[in-house]
Structures are given as C-alpha cells and as structure tokens.
mmCIF file of C-alpha atoms and ligand atoms in Angstrom:
data_model
loop_
_atom_site.group_PDB
_atom_site.id
_atom_site.type_symbol
_atom_site.label_atom_id
_atom_site.label_comp_id
_atom_site.label_asym_id
_atom_site.label_seq_id
_atom_site.Cartn_x
_atom_site.Cartn_y
_atom_site.Cartn_z
ATOM 1 C CA MET A 1 94.331 -73.822 260.110
ATOM 2 C CA HIS A 2 91.938 -74.644 263.233
ATOM 3 C CA ILE A 3 93.902 -76.905 265.534
ATOM 4 C CA TYR A 4 91.256 -78.321 268.484
ATOM 5 C CA TYR A 5 92.639 -79.537 272.121
ATOM 6 C CA PRO A 6 90.875 -81.993 274.112
ATOM 7 C CA ALA A 7 90.822 -80.288 277.929
ATOM 8 C CA GLY A 8 89.910 -83.528 279.701
ATOM 9 C CA HIS A 9 92.476 -86.067 277.989
ATOM 10 C CA ILE A 10 93.807 -85.283 281.627
ATOM 11 C CA LYS A 11 91.070 -87.900 282.063
ATOM 12 C CA HIS A 12 93.172 -91.230 281.167
ATOM 13 C CA CYS A 13 96.129 -91.543 282.389
ATOM 14 C CA PRO A 14 98.097 -94.404 282.361
ATOM 15 C CA VAL A 15 101.671 -95.867 284.993
ATOM 16 C CA TRP A 16 101.832 -98.828 283.339
ATOM 17 C CA GLU A 17 101.581 -101.044 280.579
ATOM 18 C CA ILE A 18 102.352 -104.970 280.931
ATOM 19 C CA GLU A 19 104.998 -106.675 278.527
ATOM 20 C CA ASN A 20 105.853 -110.583 279.070
ATOM 21 C CA GLY A 21 103.956 -110.194 282.391
ATOM 22 C CA GLU A 22 106.226 -107.054 283.701
ATOM 23 C CA ALA A 23 105.006 -104.092 284.650
ATOM 24 C CA ILE A 24 106.792 -101.255 282.469
ATOM 25 C CA PRO A 25 106.472 -97.522 281.842
ATOM 26 C CA HIS A 26 103.202 -96.732 280.083
ATOM 27 C CA GLU A 27 104.160 -94.155 277.152
ATOM 28 C CA GLU A 28 101.239 -92.493 275.912
ATOM 29 C CA ILE A 29 100.564 -90.155 278.727
ATOM 30 C CA PRO A 30 99.095 -86.987 279.130
ATOM 31 C CA GLU A 31 102.147 -84.962 278.678
ATOM 32 C CA ARG A 32 102.717 -85.636 275.127
ATOM 33 C CA VAL A 33 99.768 -83.538 274.161
ATOM 34 C CA GLU A 34 101.005 -80.927 276.688
ATOM 35 C CA HIS A 35 104.071 -80.660 275.034
ATOM 36 C CA ILE A 36 102.500 -80.562 271.772
ATOM 37 C CA LYS A 37 100.132 -77.611 272.501
ATOM 38 C CA ALA A 38 102.802 -75.889 274.361
ATOM 39 C CA SER A 39 104.963 -76.345 271.097
ATOM 40 C CA LEU A 40 102.103 -74.296 268.519
ATOM 41 C CA VAL A 41 100.687 -71.738 271.226
ATOM 42 C CA ALA A 42 104.336 -70.440 271.471
ATOM 43 C CA VAL A 43 105.216 -69.795 267.672
ATOM 44 C CA GLY A 44 101.595 -67.980 267.691
ATOM 45 C CA ARG A 45 99.241 -70.863 266.619
ATOM 46 C CA THR A 46 95.686 -71.056 268.780
ATOM 47 C CA VAL A 47 95.066 -73.579 270.026
ATOM 48 C CA GLU A 48 91.479 -73.973 270.278
ATOM 49 C CA ASP A 49 89.409 -76.728 273.380
ATOM 50 C CA VAL A 50 87.172 -78.469 271.461
ATOM 51 C CA ALA A 51 83.655 -77.804 272.103
ATOM 52 C CA LEU A 52 81.536 -79.707 270.033
ATOM 53 C CA THR A 53 80.335 -84.009 271.250
ATOM 54 C CA VAL A 54 80.721 -86.597 268.388
ATOM 55 C CA PRO A 55 77.647 -87.944 267.340
ATOM 56 C CA SER A 56 76.848 -91.318 268.903
ATOM 57 C CA SER A 57 74.910 -92.429 265.289
ATOM 58 C CA LEU A 58 78.265 -91.260 263.859
ATOM 59 C CA LEU A 59 80.431 -93.375 266.793
ATOM 60 C CA PHE A 60 78.526 -96.334 265.626
ATOM 61 C CA HIS A 61 78.729 -96.042 261.847
ATOM 62 C CA ILE A 62 82.370 -97.363 262.731
ATOM 63 C CA HIS A 63 82.088 -99.067 266.399
ATOM 64 C CA SER A 64 79.640 -101.338 266.910
ATOM 65 C CA PRO A 65 76.771 -100.717 269.774
ATOM 66 C CA LYS A 66 78.032 -103.993 272.047
ATOM 67 C CA TYR A 67 81.416 -102.749 271.746
ATOM 68 C CA MET A 68 80.954 -98.855 273.069
ATOM 69 C CA CYS A 69 78.893 -100.281 275.833
ATOM 70 C CA THR A 70 81.478 -102.535 277.387
ATOM 71 C CA LEU A 71 84.478 -99.960 277.155
ATOM 72 C CA LYS A 72 81.813 -98.123 278.699
ATOM 73 C CA ASN A 73 80.944 -100.632 281.951
ATOM 74 C CA VAL A 74 84.672 -101.217 281.600
ATOM 75 C CA ALA A 75 85.384 -97.567 282.804
ATOM 76 C CA ALA A 76 83.206 -97.586 285.315
ATOM 77 C CA SER A 77 83.396 -100.352 286.503
ATOM 78 C CA ALA A 78 86.843 -99.650 287.170
ATOM 79 C CA SER A 79 88.380 -98.006 289.985
ATOM 80 C CA ASP A 80 92.572 -98.293 289.002
ATOM 81 C CA ALA A 81 93.851 -99.748 285.731
ATOM 82 C CA GLN A 82 91.665 -102.341 284.517
ATOM 83 C CA ILE A 83 93.958 -104.177 282.324
ATOM 84 C CA PRO A 84 92.657 -108.150 281.212
ATOM 85 C CA SER A 85 93.161 -111.174 281.873
ATOM 86 C CA VAL A 86 91.609 -113.443 279.582
ATOM 87 C CA PHE A 87 90.948 -113.709 276.152
ATOM 88 C CA SER A 88 88.405 -114.748 274.021
ATOM 89 C CA TYR A 89 89.184 -117.800 271.791
ATOM 90 C CA GLY A 90 87.672 -119.590 268.776
ATOM 91 C CA GLY A 91 85.863 -116.607 267.535
ATOM 92 C CA HIS A 92 83.409 -117.523 270.754
ATOM 93 C CA THR A 93 82.465 -113.550 271.788
ATOM 94 C CA LYS A 94 79.408 -113.694 274.368
ATOM 95 C CA ALA A 95 80.544 -113.941 278.295
ATOM 96 C CA ASN A 96 78.659 -113.323 281.839
ATOM 97 C CA HIS A 97 81.484 -112.013 283.714
ATOM 98 C CA LEU A 98 82.978 -108.299 282.887
ATOM 99 C CA ARG A 99 86.569 -109.323 282.962
ATOM 100 C CA ALA A 100 85.649 -111.463 280.034
ATOM 101 C CA GLN A 101 83.793 -109.274 278.461
ATOM 102 C CA PHE A 102 86.711 -107.335 278.590
ATOM 103 C CA GLY A 103 89.309 -110.004 276.900
ATOM 104 C CA ALA A 104 86.750 -109.817 274.392
ATOM 105 C CA ILE A 105 86.949 -106.627 273.416
ATOM 106 C CA SER A 106 91.029 -106.112 273.919
ATOM 107 C CA PHE A 107 93.803 -107.386 271.733
ATOM 108 C CA ASP A 108 97.071 -106.842 274.081
ATOM 109 C CA THR A 109 97.417 -106.223 277.389
ATOM 110 C CA TYR A 110 99.249 -102.217 276.306
ATOM 111 C CA THR A 111 96.350 -100.524 276.975
ATOM 112 C CA PRO A 112 94.826 -99.939 280.384
ATOM 113 C CA VAL A 113 91.095 -98.655 281.222
ATOM 114 C CA PHE A 114 90.284 -96.196 283.734
ATOM 115 C CA LYS A 115 86.805 -94.564 285.606
ATOM 116 C CA GLY A 116 87.936 -91.848 282.766
ATOM 117 C CA THR A 117 88.714 -92.991 279.814
ATOM 118 C CA PHE A 118 85.820 -93.879 277.238
ATOM 119 C CA ALA A 119 84.569 -89.759 278.755
ATOM 120 C CA ALA A 120 88.358 -88.677 277.072
ATOM 121 C CA ALA A 121 88.019 -91.381 273.728
ATOM 122 C CA VAL A 122 85.018 -89.680 272.924
ATOM 123 C CA GLU A 123 86.174 -85.979 273.826
ATOM 124 C CA SER A 124 89.203 -86.924 271.363
ATOM 125 C CA ALA A 125 87.283 -88.796 268.958
ATOM 126 C CA SER A 126 84.943 -84.832 269.388
ATOM 127 C CA CYS A 127 88.143 -83.141 268.544
ATOM 128 C CA ALA A 128 88.956 -85.428 264.761
ATOM 129 C CA TYR A 129 84.523 -84.732 264.015
ATOM 130 C CA ALA A 130 85.644 -81.028 265.477
ATOM 131 C CA GLY A 131 88.091 -80.596 262.954
ATOM 132 C CA ALA A 132 86.334 -82.620 259.644
ATOM 133 C CA ARG A 133 83.562 -80.417 260.143
ATOM 134 C CA SER A 134 85.914 -77.890 259.389
ATOM 135 C CA LEU A 135 86.891 -79.064 256.401
ATOM 136 C CA LEU A 136 83.480 -78.322 255.169
ATOM 137 C CA ARG A 137 83.460 -74.343 256.201
ATOM 138 C CA GLY A 138 85.984 -73.605 254.160
ATOM 139 C CA THR A 139 88.898 -74.627 256.103
ATOM 140 C CA MET A 140 92.219 -76.150 253.764
ATOM 141 C CA TYR A 141 93.954 -77.835 257.446
ATOM 142 C CA SER A 142 92.928 -79.006 260.591
ATOM 143 C CA TYR A 143 94.534 -80.612 262.959
ATOM 144 C CA ALA A 144 93.334 -82.716 265.410
ATOM 145 C CA ILE A 145 95.538 -83.086 268.875
ATOM 146 C CA CYS A 146 93.879 -86.316 269.908
ATOM 147 C CA ARG A 147 94.750 -88.349 272.648
ATOM 148 C CA PRO A 148 94.084 -91.045 273.757
ATOM 149 C CA PRO A 149 94.892 -92.064 269.980
ATOM 150 C CA GLY A 150 93.299 -94.143 267.347
ATOM 151 C CA HIS A 151 94.242 -95.786 264.972
ATOM 152 C CA HIS A 152 94.521 -99.445 266.435
ATOM 153 C CA ALA A 153 90.547 -99.455 267.682
ATOM 154 C CA GLY A 154 88.559 -101.180 265.542
ATOM 155 C CA SER A 155 85.213 -101.501 265.213
ATOM 156 C CA SER A 156 84.957 -104.087 267.672
ATOM 157 C CA TYR A 157 87.878 -104.111 269.531
ATOM 158 C CA MET A 158 90.675 -101.870 271.378
ATOM 159 C CA GLY A 159 94.328 -102.257 272.079
ATOM 160 C CA GLY A 160 97.929 -101.011 271.121
ATOM 161 C CA TYR A 161 96.489 -97.259 273.644
ATOM 162 C CA CYS A 162 93.254 -96.379 271.248
ATOM 163 C CA TYR A 163 89.639 -96.776 272.541
ATOM 164 C CA ILE A 164 87.846 -95.224 269.188
ATOM 165 C CA ASN A 165 89.541 -94.477 266.036
ATOM 166 C CA ASN A 166 89.519 -91.128 265.467
ATOM 167 C CA ALA A 167 90.162 -91.032 262.200
ATOM 168 C CA ALA A 168 87.867 -92.918 260.805
ATOM 169 C CA VAL A 169 85.056 -90.737 262.584
ATOM 170 C CA ALA A 170 86.373 -88.101 260.421
ATOM 171 C CA ALA A 171 86.795 -90.106 257.421
ATOM 172 C CA GLN A 172 83.220 -91.644 257.879
ATOM 173 C CA TYR A 173 81.762 -88.114 258.914
ATOM 174 C CA LEU A 174 83.769 -86.497 255.071
ATOM 175 C CA THR A 175 82.467 -89.382 253.446
ATOM 176 C CA ALA A 176 78.905 -87.621 252.681
ATOM 177 C CA HIS A 177 80.230 -84.862 251.156
ATOM 178 C CA GLY A 178 82.540 -86.919 249.169
ATOM 179 C CA ARG A 179 85.846 -89.520 248.246
ATOM 180 C CA VAL A 180 87.651 -89.514 251.356
ATOM 181 C CA ALA A 181 91.756 -91.057 251.426
ATOM 182 C CA ILE A 182 93.177 -91.638 254.848
ATOM 183 C CA ILE A 183 97.078 -92.072 254.952
ATOM 184 C CA ASP A 184 98.495 -93.105 257.944
ATOM 185 C CA VAL A 185 102.160 -92.418 258.882
ATOM 186 C CA ASP A 186 102.210 -93.520 262.427
ATOM 187 C CA PHE A 187 105.306 -95.796 262.839
ATOM 188 C CA HIS A 188 103.045 -98.603 263.368
ATOM 189 C CA HIS A 189 100.476 -100.143 260.553
ATOM 190 C CA GLY A 190 96.978 -98.842 261.217
ATOM 191 C CA ASN A 191 95.021 -101.845 261.988
ATOM 192 C CA GLY A 192 91.882 -100.810 263.042
ATOM 193 C CA THR A 193 91.206 -98.179 260.136
ATOM 194 C CA GLN A 194 92.888 -101.150 257.349
ATOM 195 C CA ASP A 195 89.455 -103.429 258.896
ATOM 196 C CA ILE A 196 87.086 -100.225 259.063
ATOM 197 C CA PHE A 197 87.776 -99.754 256.198
ATOM 198 C CA TYR A 198 88.572 -103.151 253.771
ATOM 199 C CA GLY A 199 85.106 -103.924 252.844
ATOM 200 C CA ARG A 200 84.841 -100.763 251.297
ATOM 201 C CA SER A 201 85.557 -98.690 247.592
ATOM 202 C CA ASP A 202 83.928 -95.550 248.577
ATOM 203 C CA VAL A 203 86.942 -94.272 251.268
ATOM 204 C CA LEU A 204 90.575 -95.556 250.875
ATOM 205 C CA PHE A 205 92.839 -96.760 253.228
ATOM 206 C CA THR A 206 96.788 -96.430 252.786
ATOM 207 C CA SER A 207 99.758 -97.025 255.685
ATOM 208 C CA LEU A 208 103.394 -96.530 255.943
ATOM 209 C CA HIS A 209 104.543 -98.743 258.855
ATOM 210 C CA ALA A 210 107.003 -101.057 260.982
ATOM 211 C CA ASP A 211 106.933 -104.580 258.769
ATOM 212 C CA PRO A 212 104.238 -106.480 261.161
ATOM 213 C CA SER A 213 106.907 -109.140 261.115
ATOM 214 C CA TRP A 214 109.514 -107.253 262.671
ATOM 215 C CA LYS A 215 106.863 -105.170 264.930
ATOM 216 C CA PHE A 216 103.853 -104.275 266.715
ATOM 217 C CA PRO A 217 100.801 -105.269 265.513
ATOM 218 C CA TYR A 218 102.455 -107.665 264.122
ATOM 219 C CA PHE A 219 99.099 -109.737 262.927
ATOM 220 C CA THR A 220 98.398 -106.962 259.931
ATOM 221 C CA GLY A 221 100.254 -104.546 257.370
ATOM 222 C CA ASN A 222 101.872 -106.838 254.969
ATOM 223 C CA ILE A 223 102.088 -105.495 251.648
ATOM 224 C CA ASN A 224 98.685 -108.140 250.383
ATOM 225 C CA GLU A 225 96.639 -106.859 252.283
ATOM 226 C CA ARG A 226 95.269 -104.937 249.308
ATOM 227 C CA GLY A 227 91.111 -105.341 250.542
ATOM 228 C CA ILE A 228 87.902 -107.166 249.916
ATOM 229 C CA GLY A 229 85.180 -108.083 248.423
ATOM 230 C CA LYS A 230 83.749 -104.356 247.741
ATOM 231 C CA GLY A 231 86.676 -103.077 249.151
ATOM 232 C CA LYS A 232 89.193 -105.233 246.975
ATOM 233 C CA GLY A 233 91.880 -102.240 245.923
ATOM 234 C CA TYR A 234 90.999 -99.582 248.455
ATOM 235 C CA THR A 235 93.746 -101.077 250.140
ATOM 236 C CA ARG A 236 98.063 -100.490 249.972
ATOM 237 C CA ASN A 237 100.222 -101.024 252.776
ATOM 238 C CA PHE A 238 103.682 -99.865 252.836
ATOM 239 C CA PRO A 239 105.844 -102.247 255.229
ATOM 240 C CA LEU A 240 109.524 -100.652 255.969
ATOM 241 C CA GLN A 241 112.441 -102.211 257.715
ATOM 242 C CA LYS A 242 114.745 -101.100 260.590
ATOM 243 C CA GLY A 243 116.634 -97.955 260.405
ATOM 244 C CA THR A 244 113.979 -96.330 257.056
ATOM 245 C CA ASP A 245 115.672 -92.917 256.860
ATOM 246 C CA ASP A 246 114.166 -89.686 255.373
ATOM 247 C CA ARG A 247 115.279 -90.635 252.190
ATOM 248 C CA VAL A 248 113.932 -93.908 251.239
ATOM 249 C CA TYR A 249 110.407 -92.905 253.661
ATOM 250 C CA ASP A 250 110.268 -89.911 251.350
ATOM 251 C CA ALA A 251 110.369 -91.393 248.435
ATOM 252 C CA THR A 252 108.022 -94.430 249.832
ATOM 253 C CA LEU A 253 105.526 -91.772 250.413
ATOM 254 C CA VAL A 254 105.361 -89.920 247.343
ATOM 255 C CA ARG A 255 105.073 -93.570 245.924
ATOM 256 C CA ALA A 256 102.020 -94.042 249.231
ATOM 257 C CA LEU A 257 100.395 -90.363 247.240
ATOM 258 C CA LYS A 258 100.300 -91.668 243.422
ATOM 259 C CA TYR A 259 98.034 -94.584 244.670
ATOM 260 C CA VAL A 260 96.384 -91.892 247.196
ATOM 261 C CA ALA A 261 96.028 -89.324 243.749
ATOM 262 C CA ALA A 262 94.375 -92.330 241.451
ATOM 263 C CA PHE A 263 91.614 -92.616 243.463
ATOM 264 C CA HIS A 264 91.038 -88.696 243.069
ATOM 265 C CA PRO A 265 89.436 -87.953 246.371
ATOM 266 C CA ASN A 266 88.346 -85.145 247.701
ATOM 267 C CA TYR A 267 89.637 -85.174 250.878
ATOM 268 C CA LEU A 268 92.116 -85.854 252.813
ATOM 269 C CA VAL A 269 92.693 -87.921 257.039
ATOM 270 C CA VAL A 270 95.939 -88.039 257.603
ATOM 271 C CA SER A 271 96.918 -90.714 261.028
ATOM 272 C CA LEU A 272 100.072 -89.062 262.211
ATOM 273 C CA GLY A 273 102.321 -90.693 263.749
ATOM 274 C CA PHE A 274 106.565 -88.630 265.486
ATOM 275 C CA ASP A 275 106.980 -92.048 266.608
ATOM 276 C CA THR A 276 108.620 -92.219 262.956
ATOM 277 C CA HIS A 277 111.644 -89.960 264.568
ATOM 278 C CA VAL A 278 114.785 -91.184 265.113
ATOM 279 C CA ASP A 279 114.575 -90.511 269.045
ATOM 280 C CA ASP A 280 110.881 -92.145 269.346
ATOM 281 C CA PRO A 281 111.686 -94.627 272.901
ATOM 282 C CA ILE A 282 109.487 -97.519 271.169
ATOM 283 C CA GLY A 283 110.065 -96.754 266.826
ATOM 284 C CA GLY A 284 112.991 -97.790 265.132
ATOM 285 C CA PHE A 285 113.294 -95.514 262.364
ATOM 286 C CA ALA A 286 115.482 -92.105 261.572
ATOM 287 C CA LEU A 287 113.543 -89.491 260.958
ATOM 288 C CA THR A 288 115.012 -86.450 261.126
ATOM 289 C CA THR A 289 113.392 -83.001 263.152
ATOM 290 C CA ASP A 290 113.168 -81.560 259.687
ATOM 291 C CA TYR A 291 111.974 -83.887 257.275
ATOM 292 C CA TYR A 292 108.515 -83.404 258.881
ATOM 293 C CA GLN A 293 108.073 -80.455 257.602
ATOM 294 C CA LYS A 294 108.589 -81.960 254.010
ATOM 295 C CA MET A 295 106.925 -84.836 255.050
ATOM 296 C CA ALA A 296 103.389 -81.541 255.697
ATOM 297 C CA LYS A 297 104.443 -80.562 252.165
ATOM 298 C CA ARG A 298 103.641 -83.470 249.953
ATOM 299 C CA PHE A 299 100.835 -83.299 251.772
ATOM 300 C CA MET A 300 100.061 -79.946 250.635
ATOM 301 C CA ASP A 301 101.031 -80.520 246.518
ATOM 302 C CA PHE A 302 97.886 -82.909 246.894
ATOM 303 C CA GLY A 303 96.201 -80.033 247.183
ATOM 304 C CA ILE A 304 92.430 -80.909 248.519
ATOM 305 C CA PRO A 305 91.221 -79.882 252.636
ATOM 306 C CA THR A 306 92.931 -81.946 254.837
ATOM 307 C CA VAL A 307 92.125 -83.449 258.198
ATOM 308 C CA PHE A 308 95.539 -83.794 260.728
ATOM 309 C CA VAL A 309 94.774 -87.179 263.452
ATOM 310 C CA GLN A 310 97.170 -87.053 265.920
ATOM 311 C CA GLU A 311 97.752 -90.836 266.523
ATOM 312 C CA GLY A 312 101.865 -91.569 268.556
ATOM 313 C CA GLY A 313 105.128 -89.823 269.200
ATOM 314 C CA TYR A 314 106.732 -90.937 272.399
ATOM 315 C CA ASN A 315 109.362 -89.044 272.713
ATOM 316 C CA THR A 316 108.113 -86.127 274.769
ATOM 317 C CA SER A 317 111.089 -83.046 274.564
ATOM 318 C CA ALA A 318 110.702 -84.068 270.589
ATOM 319 C CA LEU A 319 107.595 -84.139 269.800
ATOM 320 C CA GLY A 320 106.755 -79.852 270.670
ATOM 321 C CA LYS A 321 110.060 -79.162 268.099
ATOM 322 C CA ASN A 322 108.373 -82.671 265.581
ATOM 323 C CA VAL A 323 104.678 -80.610 264.683
ATOM 324 C CA THR A 324 105.837 -77.177 265.163
ATOM 325 C CA SER A 325 108.520 -78.666 261.860
ATOM 326 C CA PHE A 326 105.620 -80.633 260.417
ATOM 327 C CA PHE A 327 103.473 -77.105 260.202
ATOM 328 C CA SER A 328 105.450 -74.359 260.256
ATOM 329 C CA HIS A 329 104.025 -74.547 255.772
ATOM 330 C CA ILE A 330 100.188 -74.465 257.165
ATOM 331 C CA SER A 331 99.321 -71.156 257.860
HETATM 332 C C1 SP5 B 401 98.930 -95.209 269.296
HETATM 333 C C2 SP5 B 401 100.592 -96.226 268.822
HETATM 334 O O1 SP5 B 401 101.316 -95.333 268.242
HETATM 335 N N1 SP5 B 401 100.306 -97.676 269.545
HETATM 336 C C3 SP5 B 401 101.297 -98.050 270.185
HETATM 337 C C4 SP5 B 401 101.302 -98.985 270.434
HETATM 338 C C5 SP5 B 401 102.253 -99.861 270.250
HETATM 339 N N2 SP5 B 401 102.643 -101.188 271.546
HETATM 340 C C6 SP5 B 401 103.343 -101.570 271.773
HETATM 341 C C7 SP5 B 401 104.449 -101.476 273.157
HETATM 342 C C8 SP5 B 401 105.654 -102.203 273.155
HETATM 343 C C9 SP5 B 401 105.809 -102.392 274.644
HETATM 344 N N3 SP5 B 401 106.503 -101.362 274.163
HETATM 345 C C10 SP5 B 401 107.737 -100.962 275.515
HETATM 346 C C11 SP5 B 401 108.210 -100.119 275.985
HETATM 347 C C12 SP5 B 401 110.265 -99.847 276.177
HETATM 348 N N4 SP5 B 401 110.578 -98.916 276.221
HETATM 349 ZN ZN1 ZN B 402 102.635 -95.862 266.601
#
C-alpha cells in the first residue's frame, strides 16, 4: 500500500468556528493527521510526503474556474481567519466586493479561510491524485491522508471544513481508465461529491451517513436522491439514525456494496471518515475501533484497486488506533 501525506497541511490551521454566532474551538486541526501519520509510522508503515502537484486541468474538471479563483483571492487577501458574513440570495452570485464573492462560494460559518488555505487544499488534493495514480502502476491499495478534507466541497462551493473535493479529484482522474465507484463512509453526507457527479453515469456515488434531518449538512443525504438525467440511478444514500452500532452499520454497508457491485466498477474511491467512532466529539454513531478492520475487509472483498481518501474524524487520541485498526489487514 502506498500512503501519501500533505506536509504543507499545517499552513491551514483553524482555531475557531462560528456556531450560532459564537466562536467555539475548531475540530479540524493539524494534530488529526499528525496522529494518523505517527500511528502508521509506529507500526512500520512508510508514509511518503506527496511530491506531485495535481494538474489544474484536473481541478477544473471538478471545480469551476471562477470558484477556484475566488477561493485563491480570499486566501491571498486574508491576514487572519476569513469567515463569511453574508451569503448569496435568490440565486444571485455576481458581486464586485470580495466579501460578497466569498459569501457566494461558501455555505456555512464553520469553514475559515487563511492565507495558506488555498495552497494546503491543493496539496491535499495532490495526495488524492497521487493515490489514484499509484493504482495505475499496479498498486492494489493506496491511502491519501488528505487534510483539509474534501467531500463537502461542490463544483462551486466550499463548506463543512472542505475546500477542494479530494475524492472527486481521484475519481475524475480514474475515469480515463475505467468505471469508478465512490463509497463515502464519513459520518456526514458527502454532499459535494454527490452534487459533482449527480448528472453522470460514469461515476457512481453511494454514502452511509447520519440522517440529514438530524445532522449536518442537513439539506441532502436523503434516500430519494438518486441522480438526475443521465445520472439517474447512479447515486444512492443510506441515512442512519443516532447511535448506529457496528451491527446495523455493517448490515447497511453490505447493502451499499451490493449496489456498488451491480455497477461493475474497475476502481473504488473510499471517502474514509472516522467520525463514525463512538468517541467522536461531533459524530453520533457508536462504531468501535475493532469494527474498522472488518469494514476494511468488506472493501478488500471487493477485489478491485482502491484509493482511500481521508475525510473527517475528530477524536485525535482515537484517530491513530482507528486508522491502524482499519489498515491492519492491508499490506
Ligand atoms: C469533513 C467533515 O467531517 N466535515 C464535518 C463538518 C461538520 N460541521 C458541523 C459543525 C457542527 C458544530 N460543531 C460542534 C462542536 C462541538 N464540540
Ligand atoms: Zn464528517
């Protein structure tokens, strides 16, 4: 297995997020992936600093040039954390003021932009790109320790701690080489990834997550969202209730993987979040550390080249053991 790490992630360091008008400590912090990396090194794995940069032509397949440009401009203008104060209304998205342009590309107040955010997001996407590329050279499994995460970012919006959709970058790259299925096992619905591929039949998207009537991102992740136009039938959601345990989760995962199997993919992209863990500070499921190795086996049973793309997971002291549990049977 090849493992890629974005050393430049520390250029992006959120301290606060705004919840109901109040600043509360941010959970998406550098320590997350530092713990992941340290725990993998401690069990004898090689973790490579990502050396490639994702081509901008690939980024522009996933994100609109206008979105990328605004994100870059907001970052360049930032002295400290930039958080939107105004959002676009009535579908109006054109404005001269950078503050308004920012509000037109973000959907929450949880996702600050710093001077280093753009570069860090590109480096994170580069990890996913490197992970996807390594599959073409005969590697069966790769793991991109992406930070910042990506699955809430859509083609022209950011949010949910995400700026560039890393899993979508990996999937888009692999479409030139075969059929691609994305399975998202982060605690939250992968709304950005779903949106990006919603009208397409060459990439299948499925997700297990907290029911949106209960948890972020609230607006999407329902069972009736199945794709549109040519993409009809190529999206499937499995919303789950508070307290979902190993047994119920696993039974649902088996159902999701049956749906994936019927698509006959050549490559699998897994949006891998550990915020499903029982001790996660912002989740609400009850998965155990031991379960993650069983989850990984489900993916291995699939028997096709797979890139694992890191998404959420916010209990920094549990992250290391959850990751090593997950990869314990993948060499
Ligand atoms: C990639 C990913 O997992 N993004 C998750 C974004 C969830 N944002 C919702 C934040 C809700 C407020 N945080 C409460 C913190 C309580 N300690
Ligand atoms: Zn999440």
